[in-house]
């Protein structure tokens, strides 16, 4: 998001336009926490993750009073255009403002989940995938050394894009995302997973990596670990990457995908 803010500020200066930011998302807009933005302020931010303007949830934007107060701030400062970087909730707020304010509104898709309709890639997605890939590479070293089964849970809310891309990049033996899992087939999927792990353990000493999307498996990674043990006598370790995926140096693209991959391993 810092790189996006910098690009906007530089473009405004090039076109002799004044540019301002509001701290803490819509909260800053409602409370009138305004910051003049200049190239001197934002130039060094291109290499930093996150956002210098901060971000926060804003319950007030769920009310007509909050939306109208945000519009009053825009009118007070004679703002001509409002640019919002965010995801689904942020864009809902932008549409609410548009209903009460006649300026130009622009939405920049910014979410690691890559779950905005009609967007191929969102700001933050590539960075999240690369960060998770680097972490799992280190986990694989330990898994290989001890011939361990690892369950690695990655973020994504209700989207499996991170899980799928990370699983591909790391050469995971199994990937479970919203695109290839259903609760109706849970027992069949679990049985098939146990069979694959046991077959691999019989044939050779090797690690087995499972990449799991959050909010997918009933009970989460801990439940999957317990089921592997109780139904297949399979010991496994869990790593939940969590918010490490939301930080780090910005990336322009996903760094790598494996050249040789058995795609049959991706499907239960």
PDB file of C-alpha atoms in Angstrom:
ATOM      1  CA  UNK A   1       0.000   0.000   0.000  1.00  0.00           C
ATOM      2  CA  UNK A   2       2.908   2.364   0.643  1.00  0.00           C
ATOM      3  CA  UNK A   3       4.075   1.882  -2.938  1.00  0.00           C
ATOM      4  CA  UNK A   4       0.553   2.689  -4.169  1.00  0.00           C
ATOM      5  CA  UNK A   5       0.373   5.808  -1.997  1.00  0.00           C
ATOM      6  CA  UNK A   6       3.759   6.951  -3.313  1.00  0.00           C
ATOM      7  CA  UNK A   7       2.668   6.477  -6.934  1.00  0.00           C
ATOM      8  CA  UNK A   8      -0.479   8.534  -6.328  1.00  0.00           C
ATOM      9  CA  UNK A   9       1.416  11.363  -4.641  1.00  0.00           C
ATOM     10  CA  UNK A  10       4.061  11.550  -7.377  1.00  0.00           C
ATOM     11  CA  UNK A  11       1.382  11.562 -10.060  1.00  0.00           C
ATOM     12  CA  UNK A  12      -0.476  14.361  -8.295  1.00  0.00           C
ATOM     13  CA  UNK A  13       2.664  16.477  -8.053  1.00  0.00           C
ATOM     14  CA  UNK A  14       3.424  15.880 -11.722  1.00  0.00           C
ATOM     15  CA  UNK A  15      -0.063  17.191 -12.586  1.00  0.00           C
ATOM     16  CA  UNK A  16       0.076  20.107 -10.087  1.00  0.00           C
ATOM     17  CA  UNK A  17      -2.598  18.607  -7.837  1.00  0.00           C
ATOM     18  CA  UNK A  18      -2.665  18.803  -4.055  1.00  0.00           C
ATOM     19  CA  UNK A  19      -2.732  15.421  -2.314  1.00  0.00           C
ATOM     20  CA  UNK A  20      -3.832  14.617   1.222  1.00  0.00           C
ATOM     21  CA  UNK A  21      -4.109  11.464   3.273  1.00  0.00           C
ATOM     22  CA  UNK A  22      -6.377  10.556   6.169  1.00  0.00           C
ATOM     23  CA  UNK A  23      -5.007   8.567   9.092  1.00  0.00           C
ATOM     24  CA  UNK A  24      -6.482   5.199  10.113  1.00  0.00           C
ATOM     25  CA  UNK A  25      -8.730   4.732   7.114  1.00  0.00           C
ATOM     26  CA  UNK A  26     -12.306   5.940   7.328  1.00  0.00           C
ATOM     27  CA  UNK A  27     -11.778   6.842  10.989  1.00  0.00           C
ATOM     28  CA  UNK A  28      -9.435   9.614   9.920  1.00  0.00           C
ATOM     29  CA  UNK A  29     -11.918  10.790   7.313  1.00  0.00           C
ATOM     30  CA  UNK A  30     -14.734  10.967   9.870  1.00  0.00           C
ATOM     31  CA  UNK A  31     -12.547  12.590  12.569  1.00  0.00           C
ATOM     32  CA  UNK A  32     -10.767  14.901  10.101  1.00  0.00           C
ATOM     33  CA  UNK A  33      -7.220  13.644  10.739  1.00  0.00           C
ATOM     34  CA  UNK A  34      -5.727  15.046   7.557  1.00  0.00           C
ATOM     35  CA  UNK A  35      -2.087  14.865   6.444  1.00  0.00           C
ATOM     36  CA  UNK A  36      -0.634  16.756   3.467  1.00  0.00           C
ATOM     37  CA  UNK A  37       1.334  14.313   1.322  1.00  0.00           C
ATOM     38  CA  UNK A  38       4.485  15.183  -0.631  1.00  0.00           C
ATOM     39  CA  UNK A  39       7.142  13.304  -2.559  1.00  0.00           C
ATOM     40  CA  UNK A  40       9.649  14.043   0.213  1.00  0.00           C
ATOM     41  CA  UNK A  41       7.401  12.246   2.696  1.00  0.00           C
ATOM     42  CA  UNK A  42       6.590   9.177   0.606  1.00  0.00           C
ATOM     43  CA  UNK A  43       9.681   8.545  -1.536  1.00  0.00           C
ATOM     44  CA  UNK A  44      11.461   6.286   0.952  1.00  0.00           C
ATOM     45  CA  UNK A  45       8.274   4.304   1.634  1.00  0.00           C
ATOM     46  CA  UNK A  46       8.410   2.346  -1.633  1.00  0.00           C
ATOM     47  CA  UNK A  47      10.447  -0.408   0.033  1.00  0.00           C
ATOM     48  CA  UNK A  48       8.324  -0.630   3.186  1.00  0.00           C
ATOM     49  CA  UNK A  49       5.344  -2.905   3.718  1.00  0.00           C
ATOM     50  CA  UNK A  50       2.094  -1.730   5.262  1.00  0.00           C
ATOM     51  CA  UNK A  51       0.887   1.852   5.048  1.00  0.00           C
ATOM     52  CA  UNK A  52       2.259   5.076   6.497  1.00  0.00           C
ATOM     53  CA  UNK A  53      -1.334   6.317   6.813  1.00  0.00           C
ATOM     54  CA  UNK A  54      -2.236   3.373   9.064  1.00  0.00           C
ATOM     55  CA  UNK A  55      -5.372   1.305   8.679  1.00  0.00           C
ATOM     56  CA  UNK A  56      -8.257   0.304  10.938  1.00  0.00           C
ATOM     57  CA  UNK A  57     -11.776  -1.036  10.926  1.00  0.00           C
ATOM     58  CA  UNK A  58     -14.411   1.679  11.198  1.00  0.00           C
ATOM     59  CA  UNK A  59     -17.789   0.659  12.689  1.00  0.00           C
ATOM     60  CA  UNK A  60     -19.025   4.242  12.231  1.00  0.00           C
ATOM     61  CA  UNK A  61     -19.023   3.735   8.466  1.00  0.00           C
ATOM     62  CA  UNK A  62     -21.823   1.202   8.960  1.00  0.00           C
ATOM     63  CA  UNK A  63     -24.130   4.077   9.958  1.00  0.00           C
ATOM     64  CA  UNK A  64     -25.617   6.932   7.951  1.00  0.00           C
ATOM     65  CA  UNK A  65     -24.225   9.393  10.507  1.00  0.00           C
ATOM     66  CA  UNK A  66     -20.682   8.164   9.987  1.00  0.00           C
ATOM     67  CA  UNK A  67     -20.955   8.215   6.197  1.00  0.00           C
ATOM     68  CA  UNK A  68     -22.370  11.759   6.201  1.00  0.00           C
ATOM     69  CA  UNK A  69     -19.624  12.945   8.545  1.00  0.00           C
ATOM     70  CA  UNK A  70     -17.030  11.524   6.161  1.00  0.00           C
ATOM     71  CA  UNK A  71     -18.692  13.404   3.311  1.00  0.00           C
ATOM     72  CA  UNK A  72     -18.692  16.625   5.381  1.00  0.00           C
ATOM     73  CA  UNK A  73     -14.919  16.307   5.823  1.00  0.00           C
ATOM     74  CA  UNK A  74     -14.457  15.960   2.069  1.00  0.00           C
ATOM     75  CA  UNK A  75     -16.610  19.042   1.474  1.00  0.00           C
ATOM     76  CA  UNK A  76     -14.792  21.018   4.189  1.00  0.00           C
ATOM     77  CA  UNK A  77     -11.420  20.522   2.497  1.00  0.00           C
ATOM     78  CA  UNK A  78     -12.836  20.887  -1.016  1.00  0.00           C
ATOM     79  CA  UNK A  79     -11.629  17.424  -2.016  1.00  0.00           C
ATOM     80  CA  UNK A  80     -12.324  16.594  -5.672  1.00  0.00           C
ATOM     81  CA  UNK A  81     -11.478  12.879  -5.659  1.00  0.00           C
ATOM     82  CA  UNK A  82     -11.222  10.172  -3.010  1.00  0.00           C
ATOM     83  CA  UNK A  83      -8.929   7.167  -3.506  1.00  0.00           C
ATOM     84  CA  UNK A  84      -9.432   4.195  -1.203  1.00  0.00           C
ATOM     85  CA  UNK A  85      -7.006   1.269  -1.021  1.00  0.00           C
ATOM     86  CA  UNK A  86      -8.653  -1.794   0.460  1.00  0.00           C
ATOM     87  CA  UNK A  87     -10.853  -4.819   0.105  1.00  0.00           C
ATOM     88  CA  UNK A  88     -14.532  -5.642   0.096  1.00  0.00           C
ATOM     89  CA  UNK A  89     -15.499  -3.675   3.224  1.00  0.00           C
ATOM     90  CA  UNK A  90     -13.491  -0.642   2.138  1.00  0.00           C
ATOM     91  CA  UNK A  91     -15.242  -0.564  -1.219  1.00  0.00           C
ATOM     92  CA  UNK A  92     -18.663  -0.875   0.403  1.00  0.00           C
ATOM     93  CA  UNK A  93     -17.775   2.255   2.360  1.00  0.00           C
ATOM     94  CA  UNK A  94     -16.671   3.970  -0.827  1.00  0.00           C
ATOM     95  CA  UNK A  95     -20.021   3.239  -2.482  1.00  0.00           C
ATOM     96  CA  UNK A  96     -21.830   4.590   0.576  1.00  0.00           C
ATOM     97  CA  UNK A  97     -19.862   7.846   0.318  1.00  0.00           C
ATOM     98  CA  UNK A  98     -20.595   8.067  -3.396  1.00  0.00           C
ATOM     99  CA  UNK A  99     -24.331   8.031  -2.629  1.00  0.00           C
ATOM    100  CA  UNK A 100     -23.979  11.263  -0.601  1.00  0.00           C
ATOM    101  CA  UNK A 101     -21.061  13.033  -2.282  1.00  0.00           C
ATOM    102  CA  UNK A 102     -20.556  14.097  -5.892  1.00  0.00           C
ATOM    103  CA  UNK A 103     -16.770  13.894  -6.143  1.00  0.00           C
ATOM    104  CA  UNK A 104     -14.822  11.254  -8.055  1.00  0.00           C
ATOM    105  CA  UNK A 105     -14.225   7.968  -6.240  1.00  0.00           C
ATOM    106  CA  UNK A 106     -11.467   5.495  -7.114  1.00  0.00           C
ATOM    107  CA  UNK A 107     -10.881   2.109  -5.532  1.00  0.00           C
ATOM    108  CA  UNK A 108      -7.482   0.369  -5.568  1.00  0.00           C
ATOM    109  CA  UNK A 109      -7.813  -3.347  -4.720  1.00  0.00           C
ATOM    110  CA  UNK A 110      -5.628  -3.999  -1.688  1.00  0.00           C
ATOM    111  CA  UNK A 111      -5.981  -7.323   0.128  1.00  0.00           C
ATOM    112  CA  UNK A 112      -3.656 -10.293   0.526  1.00  0.00           C
ATOM    113  CA  UNK A 113      -6.662 -12.602   0.043  1.00  0.00           C
ATOM    114  CA  UNK A 114      -6.973 -11.734  -3.674  1.00  0.00           C
ATOM    115  CA  UNK A 115     -10.743 -12.135  -3.309  1.00  0.00           C
ATOM    116  CA  UNK A 116     -12.158  -9.069  -5.061  1.00  0.00           C
ATOM    117  CA  UNK A 117     -14.442  -9.698  -7.989  1.00  0.00           C
ATOM    118  CA  UNK A 118     -13.029  -8.975 -11.444  1.00  0.00           C
ATOM    119  CA  UNK A 119      -9.436  -8.529 -10.162  1.00  0.00           C
ATOM    120  CA  UNK A 120      -6.660 -10.846 -11.310  1.00  0.00           C
ATOM    121  CA  UNK A 121      -4.213  -9.636  -8.645  1.00  0.00           C
ATOM    122  CA  UNK A 122      -4.681  -7.406  -5.625  1.00  0.00           C
ATOM    123  CA  UNK A 123      -2.089  -5.259  -3.868  1.00  0.00           C
ATOM    124  CA  UNK A 124      -0.395  -7.406  -1.215  1.00  0.00           C
ATOM    125  CA  UNK A 125      -1.189 -10.830  -2.671  1.00  0.00           C
ATOM    126  CA  UNK A 126       2.216 -11.465  -4.267  1.00  0.00           C
ATOM    127  CA  UNK A 127       4.010 -10.334  -1.109  1.00  0.00           C
ATOM    128  CA  UNK A 128       1.900 -12.660   1.045  1.00  0.00           C
ATOM    129  CA  UNK A 129       2.579 -15.615  -1.257  1.00  0.00           C
ATOM    130  CA  UNK A 130       6.318 -14.959  -1.330  1.00  0.00           C
ATOM    131  CA  UNK A 131       6.480 -14.518   2.450  1.00  0.00           C
ATOM    132  CA  UNK A 132       4.601 -17.771   3.048  1.00  0.00           C
ATOM    133  CA  UNK A 133       6.727 -19.581   0.465  1.00  0.00           C
ATOM    134  CA  UNK A 134       9.954 -18.524   2.165  1.00  0.00           C
ATOM    135  CA  UNK A 135       8.622 -19.645   5.553  1.00  0.00           C
ATOM    136  CA  UNK A 136       7.522 -23.036   4.236  1.00  0.00           C
ATOM    137  CA  UNK A 137      10.904 -23.558   2.559  1.00  0.00           C
ATOM    138  CA  UNK A 138      12.416 -23.424   6.053  1.00  0.00           C
ATOM    139  CA  UNK A 139       9.740 -25.758   7.414  1.00  0.00           C
ATOM    140  CA  UNK A 140      10.516 -28.209   4.618  1.00  0.00           C
ATOM    141  CA  UNK A 141      14.153 -28.378   5.775  1.00  0.00           C
ATOM    142  CA  UNK A 142      13.009 -29.591   9.191  1.00  0.00           C
ATOM    143  CA  UNK A 143      10.387 -31.892   7.693  1.00  0.00           C
ATOM    144  CA  UNK A 144      12.979 -33.509   5.418  1.00  0.00           C
ATOM    145  CA  UNK A 145      15.475 -33.966   8.233  1.00  0.00           C
ATOM    146  CA  UNK A 146      12.978 -35.827  10.416  1.00  0.00           C
ATOM    147  CA  UNK A 147      10.709 -37.354   7.749  1.00  0.00           C
ATOM    148  CA  UNK A 148       7.843 -35.439   9.302  1.00  0.00           C
ATOM    149  CA  UNK A 149       4.335 -34.630   8.178  1.00  0.00           C
ATOM    150  CA  UNK A 150       3.662 -30.908   8.451  1.00  0.00           C
ATOM    151  CA  UNK A 151       0.320 -29.109   8.285  1.00  0.00           C
ATOM    152  CA  UNK A 152       0.849 -25.461   7.383  1.00  0.00           C
ATOM    153  CA  UNK A 153      -2.163 -23.158   7.600  1.00  0.00           C
ATOM    154  CA  UNK A 154      -2.096 -19.980   5.518  1.00  0.00           C
ATOM    155  CA  UNK A 155      -4.409 -16.979   5.511  1.00  0.00           C
ATOM    156  CA  UNK A 156      -7.047 -16.091   2.937  1.00  0.00           C
ATOM    157  CA  UNK A 157     -10.320 -15.545   4.805  1.00  0.00           C
ATOM    158  CA  UNK A 158     -12.813 -17.373   2.530  1.00  0.00           C
ATOM    159  CA  UNK A 159     -10.492 -17.602  -0.475  1.00  0.00           C
ATOM    160  CA  UNK A 160      -7.998 -20.332  -1.321  1.00  0.00           C
ATOM    161  CA  UNK A 161      -5.777 -18.283  -3.628  1.00  0.00           C
ATOM    162  CA  UNK A 162      -2.882 -18.002  -1.166  1.00  0.00           C
ATOM    163  CA  UNK A 163      -3.059 -21.690  -0.249  1.00  0.00           C
ATOM    164  CA  UNK A 164      -3.097 -22.775  -3.883  1.00  0.00           C
ATOM    165  CA  UNK A 165      -0.270 -20.490  -5.048  1.00  0.00           C
ATOM    166  CA  UNK A 166       1.886 -21.202  -2.002  1.00  0.00           C
ATOM    167  CA  UNK A 167       1.293 -24.932  -2.316  1.00  0.00           C
ATOM    168  CA  UNK A 168       2.371 -24.838  -5.948  1.00  0.00           C
ATOM    169  CA  UNK A 169       5.444 -22.737  -5.205  1.00  0.00           C
ATOM    170  CA  UNK A 170       6.578 -25.048  -2.407  1.00  0.00           C
ATOM    171  CA  UNK A 171       5.776 -28.312  -4.154  1.00  0.00           C
ATOM    172  CA  UNK A 172       3.382 -29.347  -1.390  1.00  0.00           C
ATOM    173  CA  UNK A 173       2.200 -32.953  -1.493  1.00  0.00           C
ATOM    174  CA  UNK A 174      -1.383 -31.902  -0.695  1.00  0.00           C
ATOM    175  CA  UNK A 175      -3.166 -28.571  -0.982  1.00  0.00           C
ATOM    176  CA  UNK A 176      -6.583 -27.932   0.553  1.00  0.00           C
ATOM    177  CA  UNK A 177      -8.339 -24.764  -0.552  1.00  0.00           C
ATOM    178  CA  UNK A 178     -11.925 -23.687  -1.111  1.00  0.00           C
ATOM    179  CA  UNK A 179     -11.613 -24.732  -4.734  1.00  0.00           C
ATOM    180  CA  UNK A 180     -10.976 -28.434  -4.075  1.00  0.00           C
ATOM    181  CA  UNK A 181     -12.635 -29.185  -0.750  1.00  0.00           C
ATOM    182  CA  UNK A 182     -16.261 -29.684   0.305  1.00  0.00           C
ATOM    183  CA  UNK A 183     -17.733 -30.638   3.679  1.00  0.00           C
ATOM    184  CA  UNK A 184     -19.973 -33.198   1.973  1.00  0.00           C
ATOM    185  CA  UNK A 185     -16.888 -35.182   0.918  1.00  0.00           C
ATOM    186  CA  UNK A 186     -14.935 -34.614   4.132  1.00  0.00           C
ATOM    187  CA  UNK A 187     -14.657 -38.279   5.141  1.00  0.00           C
ATOM    188  CA  UNK A 188     -13.610 -39.371   1.645  1.00  0.00           C
ATOM    189  CA  UNK A 189     -11.012 -36.582   1.444  1.00  0.00           C
ATOM    190  CA  UNK A 190      -9.587 -37.501   4.850  1.00  0.00           C
ATOM    191  CA  UNK A 191      -9.378 -41.201   3.986  1.00  0.00           C
ATOM    192  CA  UNK A 192      -7.641 -40.405   0.712  1.00  0.00           C
ATOM    193  CA  UNK A 193      -5.146 -38.115   2.466  1.00  0.00           C
ATOM    194  CA  UNK A 194      -4.324 -40.776   5.059  1.00  0.00           C
ATOM    195  CA  UNK A 195      -3.843 -43.366   2.308  1.00  0.00           C
ATOM    196  CA  UNK A 196      -1.456 -41.079   0.395  1.00  0.00           C
ATOM    197  CA  UNK A 197       0.634 -40.321   3.464  1.00  0.00           C
ATOM    198  CA  UNK A 198       0.839 -43.963   4.531  1.00  0.00           C
ATOM    199  CA  UNK A 199       1.767 -45.069   1.015  1.00  0.00           C
ATOM    200  CA  UNK A 200       4.553 -42.511   0.826  1.00  0.00           C
ATOM    201  CA  UNK A 201       5.855 -43.500   4.268  1.00  0.00           C
ATOM    202  CA  UNK A 202       5.923 -47.170   3.215  1.00  0.00           C
ATOM    203  CA  UNK A 203       7.672 -46.559  -0.075  1.00  0.00           C
ATOM    204  CA  UNK A 204      10.367 -44.181   1.081  1.00  0.00           C
ATOM    205  CA  UNK A 205      11.552 -41.971   3.903  1.00  0.00           C
ATOM    206  CA  UNK A 206      10.357 -38.490   3.068  1.00  0.00           C
ATOM    207  CA  UNK A 207       8.541 -35.452   4.366  1.00  0.00           C
ATOM    208  CA  UNK A 208       4.920 -34.738   3.551  1.00  0.00           C
ATOM    209  CA  UNK A 209       3.698 -31.164   3.387  1.00  0.00           C
ATOM    210  CA  UNK A 210       0.021 -30.208   3.614  1.00  0.00           C
ATOM    211  CA  UNK A 211      -0.897 -26.596   2.851  1.00  0.00           C
ATOM    212  CA  UNK A 212      -4.276 -25.722   4.352  1.00  0.00           C
ATOM    213  CA  UNK A 213      -6.393 -22.606   3.802  1.00  0.00           C
ATOM    214  CA  UNK A 214      -7.701 -21.045   7.003  1.00  0.00           C
ATOM    215  CA  UNK A 215     -11.425 -21.309   7.790  1.00  0.00           C
ATOM    216  CA  UNK A 216     -11.664 -24.409   5.595  1.00  0.00           C
ATOM    217  CA  UNK A 217     -11.165 -27.652   7.521  1.00  0.00           C
ATOM    218  CA  UNK A 218     -13.826 -28.167  10.235  1.00  0.00           C
ATOM    219  CA  UNK A 219     -11.995 -27.477  13.486  1.00  0.00           C
ATOM    220  CA  UNK A 220      -8.952 -26.107  11.676  1.00  0.00           C
ATOM    221  CA  UNK A 221      -5.419 -27.482  11.545  1.00  0.00           C
ATOM    222  CA  UNK A 222      -5.655 -28.898  15.072  1.00  0.00           C
ATOM    223  CA  UNK A 223      -8.672 -31.015  14.121  1.00  0.00           C
ATOM    224  CA  UNK A 224      -6.873 -32.315  11.030  1.00  0.00           C
ATOM    225  CA  UNK A 225      -3.854 -33.245  13.143  1.00  0.00           C
ATOM    226  CA  UNK A 226      -6.055 -35.172  15.595  1.00  0.00           C
ATOM    227  CA  UNK A 227      -7.873 -36.997  12.796  1.00  0.00           C
ATOM    228  CA  UNK A 228      -4.609 -38.061  11.136  1.00  0.00           C
ATOM    229  CA  UNK A 229      -3.485 -39.491  14.474  1.00  0.00           C
ATOM    230  CA  UNK A 230      -6.750 -41.167  15.498  1.00  0.00           C
ATOM    231  CA  UNK A 231      -7.709 -42.581  12.101  1.00  0.00           C
ATOM    232  CA  UNK A 232      -4.326 -43.195  10.489  1.00  0.00           C
ATOM    233  CA  UNK A 233      -1.844 -43.311  13.374  1.00  0.00           C
ATOM    234  CA  UNK A 234       0.026 -40.516  11.609  1.00  0.00           C
ATOM    235  CA  UNK A 235       2.077 -38.086  13.682  1.00  0.00           C
ATOM    236  CA  UNK A 236       2.169 -34.541  12.331  1.00  0.00           C
ATOM    237  CA  UNK A 237       3.298 -31.052  13.281  1.00  0.00           C
ATOM    238  CA  UNK A 238       1.364 -27.817  12.815  1.00  0.00           C
ATOM    239  CA  UNK A 239       2.557 -24.382  11.770  1.00  0.00           C
ATOM    240  CA  UNK A 240       0.026 -21.552  11.478  1.00  0.00           C
ATOM    241  CA  UNK A 241       1.755 -18.729   9.617  1.00  0.00           C
ATOM    242  CA  UNK A 242      -0.885 -16.159  10.521  1.00  0.00           C
ATOM    243  CA  UNK A 243      -0.079 -12.473  10.257  1.00  0.00           C
ATOM    244  CA  UNK A 244       3.520 -12.960   9.135  1.00  0.00           C
ATOM    245  CA  UNK A 245       1.981 -13.045   5.652  1.00  0.00           C
ATOM    246  CA  UNK A 246       0.658  -9.504   6.018  1.00  0.00           C
ATOM    247  CA  UNK A 247       4.067  -7.860   6.338  1.00  0.00           C
ATOM    248  CA  UNK A 248       7.447  -7.817   4.684  1.00  0.00           C
ATOM    249  CA  UNK A 249       9.075  -6.025   1.789  1.00  0.00           C
ATOM    250  CA  UNK A 250       6.679  -5.370  -1.119  1.00  0.00           C
ATOM    251  CA  UNK A 251       6.852  -7.775  -4.056  1.00  0.00           C
ATOM    252  CA  UNK A 252       5.886  -7.022  -7.635  1.00  0.00           C
ATOM    253  CA  UNK A 253       5.205 -10.621  -8.591  1.00  0.00           C
ATOM    254  CA  UNK A 254       5.223 -14.147  -7.297  1.00  0.00           C
ATOM    255  CA  UNK A 255       8.859 -15.183  -7.399  1.00  0.00           C
ATOM    256  CA  UNK A 256       8.605 -18.758  -8.573  1.00  0.00           C
ATOM    257  CA  UNK A 257       6.484 -21.717  -9.510  1.00  0.00           C
ATOM    258  CA  UNK A 258       7.848 -25.264  -9.749  1.00  0.00           C
ATOM    259  CA  UNK A 259       8.765 -26.531 -13.204  1.00  0.00           C
ATOM    260  CA  UNK A 260       7.920 -30.166 -12.483  1.00  0.00           C
ATOM    261  CA  UNK A 261       4.748 -30.900 -10.607  1.00  0.00           C
ATOM    262  CA  UNK A 262       2.364 -33.819 -10.336  1.00  0.00           C
ATOM    263  CA  UNK A 263      -0.948 -31.993 -10.440  1.00  0.00           C
ATOM    264  CA  UNK A 264      -2.764 -35.108  -9.266  1.00  0.00           C
ATOM    265  CA  UNK A 265      -1.358 -34.403  -5.817  1.00  0.00           C
ATOM    266  CA  UNK A 266      -3.319 -31.176  -5.600  1.00  0.00           C
ATOM    267  CA  UNK A 267      -6.725 -32.812  -5.689  1.00  0.00           C
ATOM    268  CA  UNK A 268      -8.127 -34.994  -2.906  1.00  0.00           C
TER     269      UNK A 268
END
